[in-house]
């Protein structure tokens, strides 16, 4: 959207609002004086802190999660005003006492988003001379449609209370805030926040527009943490102020003068807030290092695990945000990365560039192994400046191993048979239930995957650690190694405890032997920008594909429901602010019907809304997951991504022998000679097997046809790389299954390019993830985090699946 139309619409809205204010009411009334300024430039459009409850109830709270302001005003020639103002998550409290005049208590409430916030402040006032009391109410609205424009409107004395026999007339105020430096989109959220202009008009109900009181103000952060403020009133008054901002506290001074330049009052204020300001005066004692503790299986979404499923996943998104915050934060000078068994090579591949950027920015990263290391720990730690391991650290089983177990004979002894059909020699899902050994195609696929995974690990770690490949390969033979052996090989730099790791990090950062530590996830940031646009949406598609809604309870692994994903894609594409949609896939497929419905929804919405769809693959986007991916305009995969697996599988258990052994009699009555093929009481004969094989062949041809259309290739070309085979990222790129090697960050960068977003412009990503489970489900699921995956996961009888077998791969 161009700047001019947005500005024109904003001005038209402001003119309309001012017209409403000026024309409201019929009875003439004097304009009551506004609240005494605290900082010197308060505006209905630009007061962002706890003081906002006095000037626009809707404007309080956006900047800091919580804040306390203590203020003292000296009135000329005599008199004082003492104030205490506090805000917390949109709630506000204020106390004001003016000697020999009045005492007031304020209670406020505000809420909303950048586009529209609403608020209200209730004030109880007691007159000191007479003891009279009054209850007052103010209402406010605030809209910040762009980073450079803010619009505020306030209705004061709504109930028109009386105090000491005088009625407080209803008054309206309208404010406009402008940040001219924020017109530059690349600097809108940095330099753009440091210069603000305001204009306010106040009008009593029933007054003529010409009687409005007008006030112009400005705020300039001349240097980091040094703020100059001022305001000019249409009747000659002048306000001058200065602010000194620390990361969590600040001093604000202000003086007001009348038209004859005589001083009317002076105010001194101290502010204390939760939410760090970035551009601040800071002392050496505030410099710090950030501590990040990582363990478990990383995934796109956090899942608690289930009774019958695996132990859950840890969301990688907050880790990326943590490292990005550490990079941008002026107070953070390094990172301690405590690794405790982190898994998922694909997700780790996406984290390594963030560590490199920290190092390039002069912010060292030290990895610490308190208990030992797995391959994932070593892979991520190799990107760090130093690696420290405790004396008790254990290093063993660092190689790779794949085991395939076959249950056909065991099931046969129980009288159970698994009738199975699949198209593609590499389509091995459920083959261990119906065969006795690994066929040649499966062996080829597994050996290739092991080679690719091993080479990626060895080449990366050996290069990062500057150690010989042969020495690293020796450590990966599966034996138990002492920590001193690992150190002598060059995989670990030092042996020590956490204090030693912090000491090394302190030396690298120049912060001494005991640097101050902080968990950045527990430290809020001040939100100085008026609004952050969300032109890019990310829709997360993770879990086994099923029809209906996405689920994940106590007795099942998380599923990806076709209805849920279609609705989220629709919400993303229909959002008028969203220019490009990114689809992040971590799914090995599932029910063929569900996969096809999701693929069709993605293609339809992309076509109807004429918005690009960029696909990013996580650990696995294969079989049905790959079918969903080919709806994208461009597909990104990591080197460690499992993808492809274009094939079909169908499984039906049969208990015919079991029933016979246990004298279970079965009488059947049917219409349709093939109905017996669906029965749990009958094995497939040759005719039924042929019928099932035909069904999977036709399903496979439909699968290939959809991939060919999505990738603009012939069906013969797709068929040559299909047949159920799983490909790793680089192999998939070489065969045209994906367009580029890269993670979610690269996919978002491509989305930014297609959306026309300038480099450096700060945006907010609109995220659509798995629906949150209930509190009780989260509570129970957390207790089951260590549960193991069931070795046998049966499909719905009679369903055709686009499913990828990646359970046995590393």
PDB file of C-alpha atoms in Angstrom, residues 202-317:
ATOM      1  CA  UNK A 202      -9.839  20.675  23.167  1.00  0.00           C
ATOM      2  CA  UNK A 203     -13.413  21.841  22.937  1.00  0.00           C
ATOM      3  CA  UNK A 204     -16.184  22.183  25.470  1.00  0.00           C
ATOM      4  CA  UNK A 205     -19.502  20.653  24.613  1.00  0.00           C
ATOM      5  CA  UNK A 206     -21.628  23.125  22.677  1.00  0.00           C
ATOM      6  CA  UNK A 207     -18.800  25.541  21.964  1.00  0.00           C
ATOM      7  CA  UNK A 208     -18.005  26.884  18.547  1.00  0.00           C
ATOM      8  CA  UNK A 209     -15.116  25.366  16.666  1.00  0.00           C
ATOM      9  CA  UNK A 210     -13.275  28.694  16.802  1.00  0.00           C
ATOM     10  CA  UNK A 211     -13.182  28.448  20.615  1.00  0.00           C
ATOM     11  CA  UNK A 212     -11.133  25.242  20.575  1.00  0.00           C
ATOM     12  CA  UNK A 213      -7.874  25.249  22.534  1.00  0.00           C
ATOM     13  CA  UNK A 214      -4.974  24.073  20.381  1.00  0.00           C
ATOM     14  CA  UNK A 215      -1.598  22.743  21.499  1.00  0.00           C
ATOM     15  CA  UNK A 216       1.456  21.650  19.491  1.00  0.00           C
ATOM     16  CA  UNK A 217       4.189  19.481  20.983  1.00  0.00           C
ATOM     17  CA  UNK A 218       7.397  17.685  20.085  1.00  0.00           C
ATOM     18  CA  UNK A 219       9.748  15.052  21.488  1.00  0.00           C
ATOM     19  CA  UNK A 220      13.286  14.455  20.227  1.00  0.00           C
ATOM     20  CA  UNK A 221      15.710  11.833  21.471  1.00  0.00           C
ATOM     21  CA  UNK A 222      18.821  13.807  20.632  1.00  0.00           C
ATOM     22  CA  UNK A 223      21.221  11.160  21.933  1.00  0.00           C
ATOM     23  CA  UNK A 224      20.657   7.649  23.188  1.00  0.00           C
ATOM     24  CA  UNK A 225      18.689   8.170  26.389  1.00  0.00           C
ATOM     25  CA  UNK A 226      18.615  12.009  26.230  1.00  0.00           C
ATOM     26  CA  UNK A 227      15.119  13.246  25.363  1.00  0.00           C
ATOM     27  CA  UNK A 228      14.102  16.868  24.763  1.00  0.00           C
ATOM     28  CA  UNK A 229      10.418  17.791  24.952  1.00  0.00           C
ATOM     29  CA  UNK A 230       8.344  20.878  24.408  1.00  0.00           C
ATOM     30  CA  UNK A 231       4.884  22.235  23.646  1.00  0.00           C
ATOM     31  CA  UNK A 232       3.321  25.532  22.548  1.00  0.00           C
ATOM     32  CA  UNK A 233      -0.246  26.545  23.334  1.00  0.00           C
ATOM     33  CA  UNK A 234      -2.321  28.758  21.081  1.00  0.00           C
ATOM     34  CA  UNK A 235      -2.766  31.272  23.907  1.00  0.00           C
ATOM     35  CA  UNK A 236       0.916  31.756  24.461  1.00  0.00           C
ATOM     36  CA  UNK A 237       1.846  29.106  27.002  1.00  0.00           C
ATOM     37  CA  UNK A 238       5.072  27.152  26.594  1.00  0.00           C
ATOM     38  CA  UNK A 239       6.195  23.788  28.032  1.00  0.00           C
ATOM     39  CA  UNK A 240       9.837  22.669  28.117  1.00  0.00           C
ATOM     40  CA  UNK A 241      11.051  19.289  29.325  1.00  0.00           C
ATOM     41  CA  UNK A 242      13.993  16.921  29.424  1.00  0.00           C
ATOM     42  CA  UNK A 243      14.231  13.194  30.042  1.00  0.00           C
ATOM     43  CA  UNK A 244      17.128  10.916  30.943  1.00  0.00           C
ATOM     44  CA  UNK A 245      16.229   7.298  30.176  1.00  0.00           C
ATOM     45  CA  UNK A 246      17.836   4.291  31.778  1.00  0.00           C
ATOM     46  CA  UNK A 247      17.006   0.731  30.812  1.00  0.00           C
ATOM     47  CA  UNK A 248      14.467   0.380  33.645  1.00  0.00           C
ATOM     48  CA  UNK A 249      14.230   3.869  35.162  1.00  0.00           C
ATOM     49  CA  UNK A 250      14.242   7.471  34.088  1.00  0.00           C
ATOM     50  CA  UNK A 251      14.218  11.070  35.249  1.00  0.00           C
ATOM     51  CA  UNK A 252      11.884  13.634  33.674  1.00  0.00           C
ATOM     52  CA  UNK A 253      11.941  17.378  34.311  1.00  0.00           C
ATOM     53  CA  UNK A 254       9.433  19.921  32.987  1.00  0.00           C
ATOM     54  CA  UNK A 255       8.649  23.619  33.358  1.00  0.00           C
ATOM     55  CA  UNK A 256       5.653  25.603  32.104  1.00  0.00           C
ATOM     56  CA  UNK A 257       5.586  29.300  31.251  1.00  0.00           C
ATOM     57  CA  UNK A 258       2.716  31.679  30.460  1.00  0.00           C
ATOM     58  CA  UNK A 259       2.531  34.052  27.502  1.00  0.00           C
ATOM     59  CA  UNK A 260       4.638  36.609  29.381  1.00  0.00           C
ATOM     60  CA  UNK A 261       7.324  33.957  29.880  1.00  0.00           C
ATOM     61  CA  UNK A 262       6.648  33.830  33.625  1.00  0.00           C
ATOM     62  CA  UNK A 263       7.050  30.335  35.038  1.00  0.00           C
ATOM     63  CA  UNK A 264       3.788  28.727  36.115  1.00  0.00           C
ATOM     64  CA  UNK A 265       5.042  25.430  37.501  1.00  0.00           C
ATOM     65  CA  UNK A 266       7.938  22.969  37.488  1.00  0.00           C
ATOM     66  CA  UNK A 267       7.662  19.194  37.705  1.00  0.00           C
ATOM     67  CA  UNK A 268      10.217  16.531  38.590  1.00  0.00           C
ATOM     68  CA  UNK A 269       9.360  12.872  37.964  1.00  0.00           C
ATOM     69  CA  UNK A 270      10.980   9.491  38.409  1.00  0.00           C
ATOM     70  CA  UNK A 271       9.748   6.522  36.392  1.00  0.00           C
ATOM     71  CA  UNK A 272      10.404   2.857  37.092  1.00  0.00           C
ATOM     72  CA  UNK A 273       9.275   0.294  34.581  1.00  0.00           C
ATOM     73  CA  UNK A 274       9.315  -3.349  33.571  1.00  0.00           C
ATOM     74  CA  UNK A 275      10.361  -3.439  29.934  1.00  0.00           C
ATOM     75  CA  UNK A 276      13.827  -2.368  28.921  1.00  0.00           C
ATOM     76  CA  UNK A 277      14.451   0.664  26.731  1.00  0.00           C
ATOM     77  CA  UNK A 278      17.127  -0.040  24.128  1.00  0.00           C
ATOM     78  CA  UNK A 279      18.399   3.488  23.501  1.00  0.00           C
ATOM     79  CA  UNK A 280      19.369   4.381  27.072  1.00  0.00           C
ATOM     80  CA  UNK A 281      22.101   5.548  29.374  1.00  0.00           C
ATOM     81  CA  UNK A 282      23.538   2.371  30.879  1.00  0.00           C
ATOM     82  CA  UNK A 283      26.360   1.699  33.281  1.00  0.00           C
ATOM     83  CA  UNK A 284      28.934  -1.056  33.095  1.00  0.00           C
ATOM     84  CA  UNK A 285      27.078  -2.913  35.845  1.00  0.00           C
ATOM     85  CA  UNK A 286      24.097  -3.415  33.538  1.00  0.00           C
ATOM     86  CA  UNK A 287      26.111  -5.211  30.861  1.00  0.00           C
ATOM     87  CA  UNK A 288      25.440  -8.917  30.839  1.00  0.00           C
ATOM     88  CA  UNK A 289      25.507 -12.253  29.094  1.00  0.00           C
ATOM     89  CA  UNK A 290      22.398 -14.216  28.190  1.00  0.00           C
ATOM     90  CA  UNK A 291      21.903 -17.837  29.249  1.00  0.00           C
ATOM     91  CA  UNK A 292      19.975 -20.262  27.064  1.00  0.00           C
ATOM     92  CA  UNK A 293      19.282 -23.848  28.147  1.00  0.00           C
ATOM     93  CA  UNK A 294      18.402 -26.303  25.376  1.00  0.00           C
ATOM     94  CA  UNK A 295      17.317 -29.923  25.460  1.00  0.00           C
ATOM     95  CA  UNK A 296      14.777 -32.293  23.939  1.00  0.00           C
ATOM     96  CA  UNK A 297      13.455 -32.733  20.445  1.00  0.00           C
ATOM     97  CA  UNK A 298      13.026 -29.430  18.639  1.00  0.00           C
ATOM     98  CA  UNK A 299       9.959 -28.888  16.500  1.00  0.00           C
ATOM     99  CA  UNK A 300       7.942 -26.112  14.965  1.00  0.00           C
ATOM    100  CA  UNK A 301       5.374 -26.371  17.743  1.00  0.00           C
ATOM    101  CA  UNK A 302       5.529 -27.403  21.365  1.00  0.00           C
ATOM    102  CA  UNK A 303       3.737 -30.693  22.056  1.00  0.00           C
ATOM    103  CA  UNK A 304       3.529 -32.260  25.529  1.00  0.00           C
ATOM    104  CA  UNK A 305       3.582 -35.925  24.536  1.00  0.00           C
ATOM    105  CA  UNK A 306       0.969 -38.581  25.216  1.00  0.00           C
ATOM    106  CA  UNK A 307       0.494 -41.931  26.898  1.00  0.00           C
ATOM    107  CA  UNK A 308       0.947 -43.834  23.644  1.00  0.00           C
ATOM    108  CA  UNK A 309       3.156 -41.368  21.780  1.00  0.00           C
ATOM    109  CA  UNK A 310       6.613 -39.892  21.903  1.00  0.00           C
ATOM    110  CA  UNK A 311       7.792 -37.527  24.599  1.00  0.00           C
ATOM    111  CA  UNK A 312       6.779 -34.315  22.881  1.00  0.00           C
ATOM    112  CA  UNK A 313       8.667 -31.499  21.222  1.00  0.00           C
ATOM    113  CA  UNK A 314      10.140 -28.159  22.217  1.00  0.00           C
ATOM    114  CA  UNK A 315       9.132 -25.212  20.029  1.00  0.00           C
ATOM    115  CA  UNK A 316      12.115 -23.784  18.129  1.00  0.00           C
ATOM    116  CA  UNK A 317      10.487 -20.387  17.512  1.00  0.00           C
TER     117      UNK A 317
END
